[in-house]
mmCIF file of C-alpha atoms and ligand atoms in Angstrom:
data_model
loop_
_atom_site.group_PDB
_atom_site.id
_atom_site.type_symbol
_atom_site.label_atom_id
_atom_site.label_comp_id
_atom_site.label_asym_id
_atom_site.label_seq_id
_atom_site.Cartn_x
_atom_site.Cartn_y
_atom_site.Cartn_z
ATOM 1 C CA UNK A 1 7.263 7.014 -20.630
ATOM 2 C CA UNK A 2 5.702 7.850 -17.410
ATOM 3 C CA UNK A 3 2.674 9.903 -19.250
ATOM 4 C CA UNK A 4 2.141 6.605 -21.248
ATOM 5 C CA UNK A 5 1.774 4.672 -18.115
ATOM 6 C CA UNK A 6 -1.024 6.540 -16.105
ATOM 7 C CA UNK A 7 -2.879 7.293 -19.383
ATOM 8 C CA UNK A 8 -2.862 3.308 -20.132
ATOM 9 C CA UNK A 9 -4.434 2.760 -16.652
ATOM 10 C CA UNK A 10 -7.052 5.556 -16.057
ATOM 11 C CA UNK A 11 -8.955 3.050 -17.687
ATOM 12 C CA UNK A 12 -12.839 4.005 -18.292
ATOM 13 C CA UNK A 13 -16.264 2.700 -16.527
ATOM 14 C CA UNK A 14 -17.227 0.087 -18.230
ATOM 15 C CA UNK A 15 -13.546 -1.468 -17.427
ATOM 16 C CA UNK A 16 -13.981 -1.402 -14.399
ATOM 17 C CA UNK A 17 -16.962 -3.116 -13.788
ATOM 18 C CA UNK A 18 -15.163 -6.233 -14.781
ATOM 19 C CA UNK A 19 -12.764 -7.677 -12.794
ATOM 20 C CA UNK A 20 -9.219 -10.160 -13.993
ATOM 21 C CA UNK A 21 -9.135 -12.511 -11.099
ATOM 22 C CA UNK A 22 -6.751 -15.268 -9.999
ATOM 23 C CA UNK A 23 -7.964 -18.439 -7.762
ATOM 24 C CA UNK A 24 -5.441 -20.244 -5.949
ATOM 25 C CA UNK A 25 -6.168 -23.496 -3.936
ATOM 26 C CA UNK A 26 -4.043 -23.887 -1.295
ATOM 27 C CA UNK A 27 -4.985 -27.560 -0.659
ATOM 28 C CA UNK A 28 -3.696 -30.392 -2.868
ATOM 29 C CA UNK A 29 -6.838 -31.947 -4.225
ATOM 30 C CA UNK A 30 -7.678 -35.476 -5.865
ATOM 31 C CA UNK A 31 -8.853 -35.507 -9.251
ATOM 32 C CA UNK A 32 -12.401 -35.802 -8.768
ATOM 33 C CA UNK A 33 -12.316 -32.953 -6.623
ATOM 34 C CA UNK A 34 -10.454 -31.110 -9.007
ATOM 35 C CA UNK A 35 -12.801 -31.637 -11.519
ATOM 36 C CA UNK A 36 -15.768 -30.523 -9.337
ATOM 37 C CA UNK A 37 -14.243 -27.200 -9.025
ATOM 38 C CA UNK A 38 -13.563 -27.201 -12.312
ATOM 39 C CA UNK A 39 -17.192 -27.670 -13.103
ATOM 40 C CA UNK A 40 -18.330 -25.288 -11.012
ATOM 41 C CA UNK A 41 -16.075 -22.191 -11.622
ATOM 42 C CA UNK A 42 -16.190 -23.201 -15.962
ATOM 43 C CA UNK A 43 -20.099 -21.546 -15.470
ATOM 44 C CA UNK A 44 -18.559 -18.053 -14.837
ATOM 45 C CA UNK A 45 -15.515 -18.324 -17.598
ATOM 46 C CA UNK A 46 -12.986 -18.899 -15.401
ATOM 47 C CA UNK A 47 -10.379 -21.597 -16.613
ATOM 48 C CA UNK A 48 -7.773 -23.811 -14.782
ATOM 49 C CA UNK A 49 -4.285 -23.677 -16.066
ATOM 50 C CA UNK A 50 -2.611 -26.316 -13.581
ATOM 51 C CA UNK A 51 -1.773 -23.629 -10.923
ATOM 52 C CA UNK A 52 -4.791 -21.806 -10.629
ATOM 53 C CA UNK A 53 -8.144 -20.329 -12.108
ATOM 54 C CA UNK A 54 -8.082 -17.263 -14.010
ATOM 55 C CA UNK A 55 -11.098 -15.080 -15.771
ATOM 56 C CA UNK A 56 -12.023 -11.768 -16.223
ATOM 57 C CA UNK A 57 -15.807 -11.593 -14.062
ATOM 58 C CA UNK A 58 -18.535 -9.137 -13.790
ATOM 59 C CA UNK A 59 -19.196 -7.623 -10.263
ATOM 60 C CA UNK A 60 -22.514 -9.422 -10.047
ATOM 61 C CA UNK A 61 -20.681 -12.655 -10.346
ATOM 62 C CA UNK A 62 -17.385 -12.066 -8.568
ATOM 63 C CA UNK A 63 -20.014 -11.590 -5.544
ATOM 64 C CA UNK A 64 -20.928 -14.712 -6.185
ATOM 65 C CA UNK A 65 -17.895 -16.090 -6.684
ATOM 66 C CA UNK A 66 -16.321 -14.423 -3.323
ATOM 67 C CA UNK A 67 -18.915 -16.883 -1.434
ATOM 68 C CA UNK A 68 -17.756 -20.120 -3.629
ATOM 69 C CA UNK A 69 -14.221 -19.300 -2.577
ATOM 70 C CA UNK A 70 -15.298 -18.755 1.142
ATOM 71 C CA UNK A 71 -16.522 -21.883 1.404
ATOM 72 C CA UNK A 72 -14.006 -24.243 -0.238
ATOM 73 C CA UNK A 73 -11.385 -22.270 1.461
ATOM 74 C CA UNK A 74 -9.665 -21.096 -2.152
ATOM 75 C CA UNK A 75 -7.797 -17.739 -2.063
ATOM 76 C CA UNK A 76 -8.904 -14.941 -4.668
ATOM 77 C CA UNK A 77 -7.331 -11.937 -5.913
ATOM 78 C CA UNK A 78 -8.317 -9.359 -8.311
ATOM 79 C CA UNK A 79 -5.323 -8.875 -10.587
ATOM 80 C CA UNK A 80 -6.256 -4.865 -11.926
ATOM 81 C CA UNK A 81 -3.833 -2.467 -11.880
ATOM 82 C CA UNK A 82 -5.624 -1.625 -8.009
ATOM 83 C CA UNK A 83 -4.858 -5.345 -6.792
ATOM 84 C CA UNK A 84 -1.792 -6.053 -8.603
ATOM 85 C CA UNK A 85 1.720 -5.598 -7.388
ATOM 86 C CA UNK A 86 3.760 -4.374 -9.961
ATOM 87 C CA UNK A 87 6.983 -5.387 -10.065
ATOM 88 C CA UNK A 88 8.431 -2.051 -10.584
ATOM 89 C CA UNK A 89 7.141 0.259 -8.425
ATOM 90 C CA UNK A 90 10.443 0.428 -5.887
ATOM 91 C CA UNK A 91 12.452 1.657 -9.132
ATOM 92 C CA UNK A 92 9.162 3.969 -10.145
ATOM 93 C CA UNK A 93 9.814 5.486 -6.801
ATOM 94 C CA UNK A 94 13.067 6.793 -6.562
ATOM 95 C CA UNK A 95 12.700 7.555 -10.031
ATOM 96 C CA UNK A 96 9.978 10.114 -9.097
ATOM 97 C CA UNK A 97 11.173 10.865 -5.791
ATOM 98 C CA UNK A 98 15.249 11.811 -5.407
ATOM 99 C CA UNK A 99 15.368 12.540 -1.627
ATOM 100 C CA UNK A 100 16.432 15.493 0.628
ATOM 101 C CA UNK A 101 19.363 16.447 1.808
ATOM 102 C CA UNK A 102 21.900 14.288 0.989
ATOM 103 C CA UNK A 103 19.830 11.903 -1.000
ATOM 104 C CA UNK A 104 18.477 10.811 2.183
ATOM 105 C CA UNK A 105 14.695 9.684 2.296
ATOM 106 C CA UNK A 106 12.607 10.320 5.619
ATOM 107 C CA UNK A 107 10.509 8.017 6.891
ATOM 108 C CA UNK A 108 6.798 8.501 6.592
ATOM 109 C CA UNK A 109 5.523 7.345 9.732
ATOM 110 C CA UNK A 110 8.103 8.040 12.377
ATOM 111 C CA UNK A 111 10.540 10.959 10.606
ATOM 112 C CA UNK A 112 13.764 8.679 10.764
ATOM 113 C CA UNK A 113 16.157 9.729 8.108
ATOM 114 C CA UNK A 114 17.306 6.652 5.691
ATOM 115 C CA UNK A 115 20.017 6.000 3.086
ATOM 116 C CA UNK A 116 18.478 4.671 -0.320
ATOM 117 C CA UNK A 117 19.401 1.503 0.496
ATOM 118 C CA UNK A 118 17.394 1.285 3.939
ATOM 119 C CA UNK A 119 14.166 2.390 2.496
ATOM 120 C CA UNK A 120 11.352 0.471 1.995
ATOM 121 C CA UNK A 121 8.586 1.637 -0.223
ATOM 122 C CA UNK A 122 5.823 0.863 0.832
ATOM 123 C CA UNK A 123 2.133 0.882 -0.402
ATOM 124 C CA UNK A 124 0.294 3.581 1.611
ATOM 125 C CA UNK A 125 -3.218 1.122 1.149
ATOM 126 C CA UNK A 126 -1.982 -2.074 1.020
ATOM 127 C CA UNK A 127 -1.791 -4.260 -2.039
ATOM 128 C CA UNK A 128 -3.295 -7.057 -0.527
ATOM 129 C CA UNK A 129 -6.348 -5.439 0.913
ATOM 130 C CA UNK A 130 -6.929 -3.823 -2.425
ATOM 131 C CA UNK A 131 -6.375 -7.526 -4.247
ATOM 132 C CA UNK A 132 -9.034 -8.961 -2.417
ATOM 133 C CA UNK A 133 -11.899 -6.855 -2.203
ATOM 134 C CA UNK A 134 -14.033 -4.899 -4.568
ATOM 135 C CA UNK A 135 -15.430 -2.281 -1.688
ATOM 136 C CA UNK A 136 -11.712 -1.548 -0.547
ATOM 137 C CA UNK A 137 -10.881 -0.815 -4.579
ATOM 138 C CA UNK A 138 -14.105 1.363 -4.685
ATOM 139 C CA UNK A 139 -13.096 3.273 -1.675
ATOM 140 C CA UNK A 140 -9.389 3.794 -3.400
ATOM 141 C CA UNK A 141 -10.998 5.460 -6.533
ATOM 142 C CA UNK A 142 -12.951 8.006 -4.304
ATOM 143 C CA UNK A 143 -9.509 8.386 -2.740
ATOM 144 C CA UNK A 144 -8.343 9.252 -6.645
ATOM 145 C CA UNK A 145 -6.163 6.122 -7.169
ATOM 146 C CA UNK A 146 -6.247 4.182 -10.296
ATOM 147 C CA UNK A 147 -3.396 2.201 -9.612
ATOM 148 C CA UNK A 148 -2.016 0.937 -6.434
ATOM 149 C CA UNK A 149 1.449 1.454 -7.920
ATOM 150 C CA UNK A 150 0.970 5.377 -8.208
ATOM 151 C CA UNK A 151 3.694 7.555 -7.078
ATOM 152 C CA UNK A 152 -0.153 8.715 -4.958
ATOM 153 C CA UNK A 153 -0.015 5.609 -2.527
ATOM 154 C CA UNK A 154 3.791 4.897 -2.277
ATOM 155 C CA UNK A 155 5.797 6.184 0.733
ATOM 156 C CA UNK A 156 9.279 6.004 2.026
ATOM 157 C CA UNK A 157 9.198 3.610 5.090
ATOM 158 C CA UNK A 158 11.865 2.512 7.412
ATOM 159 C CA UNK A 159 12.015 -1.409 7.827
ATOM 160 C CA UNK A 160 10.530 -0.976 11.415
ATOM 161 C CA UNK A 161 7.300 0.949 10.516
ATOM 162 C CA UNK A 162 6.572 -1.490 7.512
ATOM 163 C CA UNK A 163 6.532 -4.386 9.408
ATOM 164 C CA UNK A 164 4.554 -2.750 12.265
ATOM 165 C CA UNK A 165 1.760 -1.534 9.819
ATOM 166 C CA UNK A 166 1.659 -4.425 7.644
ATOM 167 C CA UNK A 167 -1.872 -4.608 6.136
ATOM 168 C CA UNK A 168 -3.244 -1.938 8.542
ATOM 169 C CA UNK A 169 -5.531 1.244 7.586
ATOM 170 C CA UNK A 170 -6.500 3.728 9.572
ATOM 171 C CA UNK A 171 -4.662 5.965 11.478
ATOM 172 C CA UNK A 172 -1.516 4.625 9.554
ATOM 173 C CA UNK A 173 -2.749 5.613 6.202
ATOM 174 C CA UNK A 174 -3.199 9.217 7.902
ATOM 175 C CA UNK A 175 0.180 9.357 9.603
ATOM 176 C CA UNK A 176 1.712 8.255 6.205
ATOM 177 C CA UNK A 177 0.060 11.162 4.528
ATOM 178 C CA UNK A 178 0.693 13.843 6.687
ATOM 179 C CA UNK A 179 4.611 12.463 7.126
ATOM 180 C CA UNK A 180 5.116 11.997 3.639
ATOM 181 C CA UNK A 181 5.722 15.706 3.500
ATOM 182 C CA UNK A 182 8.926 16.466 4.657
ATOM 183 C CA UNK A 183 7.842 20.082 5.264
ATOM 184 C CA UNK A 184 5.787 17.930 8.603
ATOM 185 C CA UNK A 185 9.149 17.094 9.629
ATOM 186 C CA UNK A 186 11.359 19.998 9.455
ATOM 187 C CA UNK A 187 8.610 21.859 11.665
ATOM 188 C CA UNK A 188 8.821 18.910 14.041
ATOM 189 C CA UNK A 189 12.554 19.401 14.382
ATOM 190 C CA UNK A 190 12.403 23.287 14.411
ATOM 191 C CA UNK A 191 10.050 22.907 17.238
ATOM 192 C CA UNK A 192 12.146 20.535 19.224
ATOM 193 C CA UNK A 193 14.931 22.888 18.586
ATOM 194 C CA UNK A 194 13.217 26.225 20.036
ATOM 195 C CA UNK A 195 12.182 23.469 22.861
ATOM 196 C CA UNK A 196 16.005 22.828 23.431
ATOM 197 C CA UNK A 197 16.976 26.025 22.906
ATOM 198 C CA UNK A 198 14.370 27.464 25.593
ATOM 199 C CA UNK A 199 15.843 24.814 28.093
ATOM 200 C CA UNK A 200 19.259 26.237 27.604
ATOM 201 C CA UNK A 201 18.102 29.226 28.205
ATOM 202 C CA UNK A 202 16.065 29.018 31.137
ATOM 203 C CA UNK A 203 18.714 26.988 32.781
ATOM 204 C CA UNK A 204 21.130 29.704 32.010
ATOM 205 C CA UNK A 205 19.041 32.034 33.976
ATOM 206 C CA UNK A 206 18.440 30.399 36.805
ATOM 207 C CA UNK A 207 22.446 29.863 36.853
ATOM 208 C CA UNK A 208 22.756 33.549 36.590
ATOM 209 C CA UNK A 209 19.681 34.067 39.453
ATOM 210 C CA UNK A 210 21.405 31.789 41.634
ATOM 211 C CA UNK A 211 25.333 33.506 41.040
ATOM 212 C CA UNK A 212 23.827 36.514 42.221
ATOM 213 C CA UNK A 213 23.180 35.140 45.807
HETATM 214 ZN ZN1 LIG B 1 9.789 4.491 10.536
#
């Protein structure tokens, strides 16, 4: 089932260039209003279905479209399987990923150990940069992502972390990838460990330099 998945959203070129996207007006509008917008968004396909405007665009005119939405303060989101939040993906997880010892899942970004029930997955590039801009979904292909639900851009989190790196990139994308491998972690221990163990020892000497006198 999973096979059937990823081969249904590799997708090829010419799919891409053409973007689903969703327009959402935040504002409650009067009815002439509405029907300006209306007018305006109906020249690039895009329809109204009493909650919000939906079409499939070219880049050329999403571009164009991006500026439109700027200006009348609507929200827009590309709705491909790189901007949309599947509903799944927290199931897709542990499905893919059963956990260390114990069944215990580490953190990503700080190495704190978690039951199931404490993790959060999270989305190493975050949904809703990736939903709302055609250079950040561009930048995620070169990365080799096709879908922003991969098993690729999901990590264990601990509540903490997720809330600290909420939409952020950056250095939090590359402390998520290097602490997604737990391998990162069990070196980190092992070298606090010879760090203890060292301190034991070197207070043990001392204990046996000062006996002497
Ligand atoms: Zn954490």
């Amino acid at each position: 089932m999973g096979e059937a998945y990823e081969e249904k959203n590799t997708g090829n070129d010419k799919e891409e260039d053409m973007y689903p996207i969703t327009i959402f007006n935040p504002k409650k509008v009067d009815k002439k209003e509405q029907k300006r917008l209306e007018k305006i968004f109906r020249k690039y396909d895009l329809e109204w279905d009493n909650i919000e405007f939906s079409g499939t665009v070219s880049e050329k005119n999403l571009k164009k479209i991006y500026a439109i939405c700027d200006e009348e303060g609507l929200r827009l989101k590309i709705r491909n399987s790189l901007g949309h939040r599947r509903t799944d993906y927290r199931r897709r997880f542990f499905s893919e990923n059963k956990g260390d010892i114990g069944g215990k899942y580490i953190c990503a970004y700080c190495g704190k150990w978690l039951k199931k029930d404490k993790v959060v997955v999270d989305h190493l590039y975050p949904v809703k940069n990736a939903s709302q801009s055609v250079e950040y979904q561009k930048k995620l292909r070169r990365h080799g992502i096709r879908n922003i639900n991969d098993n690729k851009n999901l990590v264990a989190s601990c509540d903490k972390c997720n809330r600290k790196k909420g939409t952020k990139g950056g250095l939090w994308i590359l402390r998520g990838k290097i602490g997604r491998h737990r391998a990162v972690w069990f070196i980190r221990y092992f070298i606090r460990f010879l760090i203890i163990l060292f301190g034991a020892y070197s207070l043990w000497y001392l204990y046996r330099v000062i006996a002497v006198f």
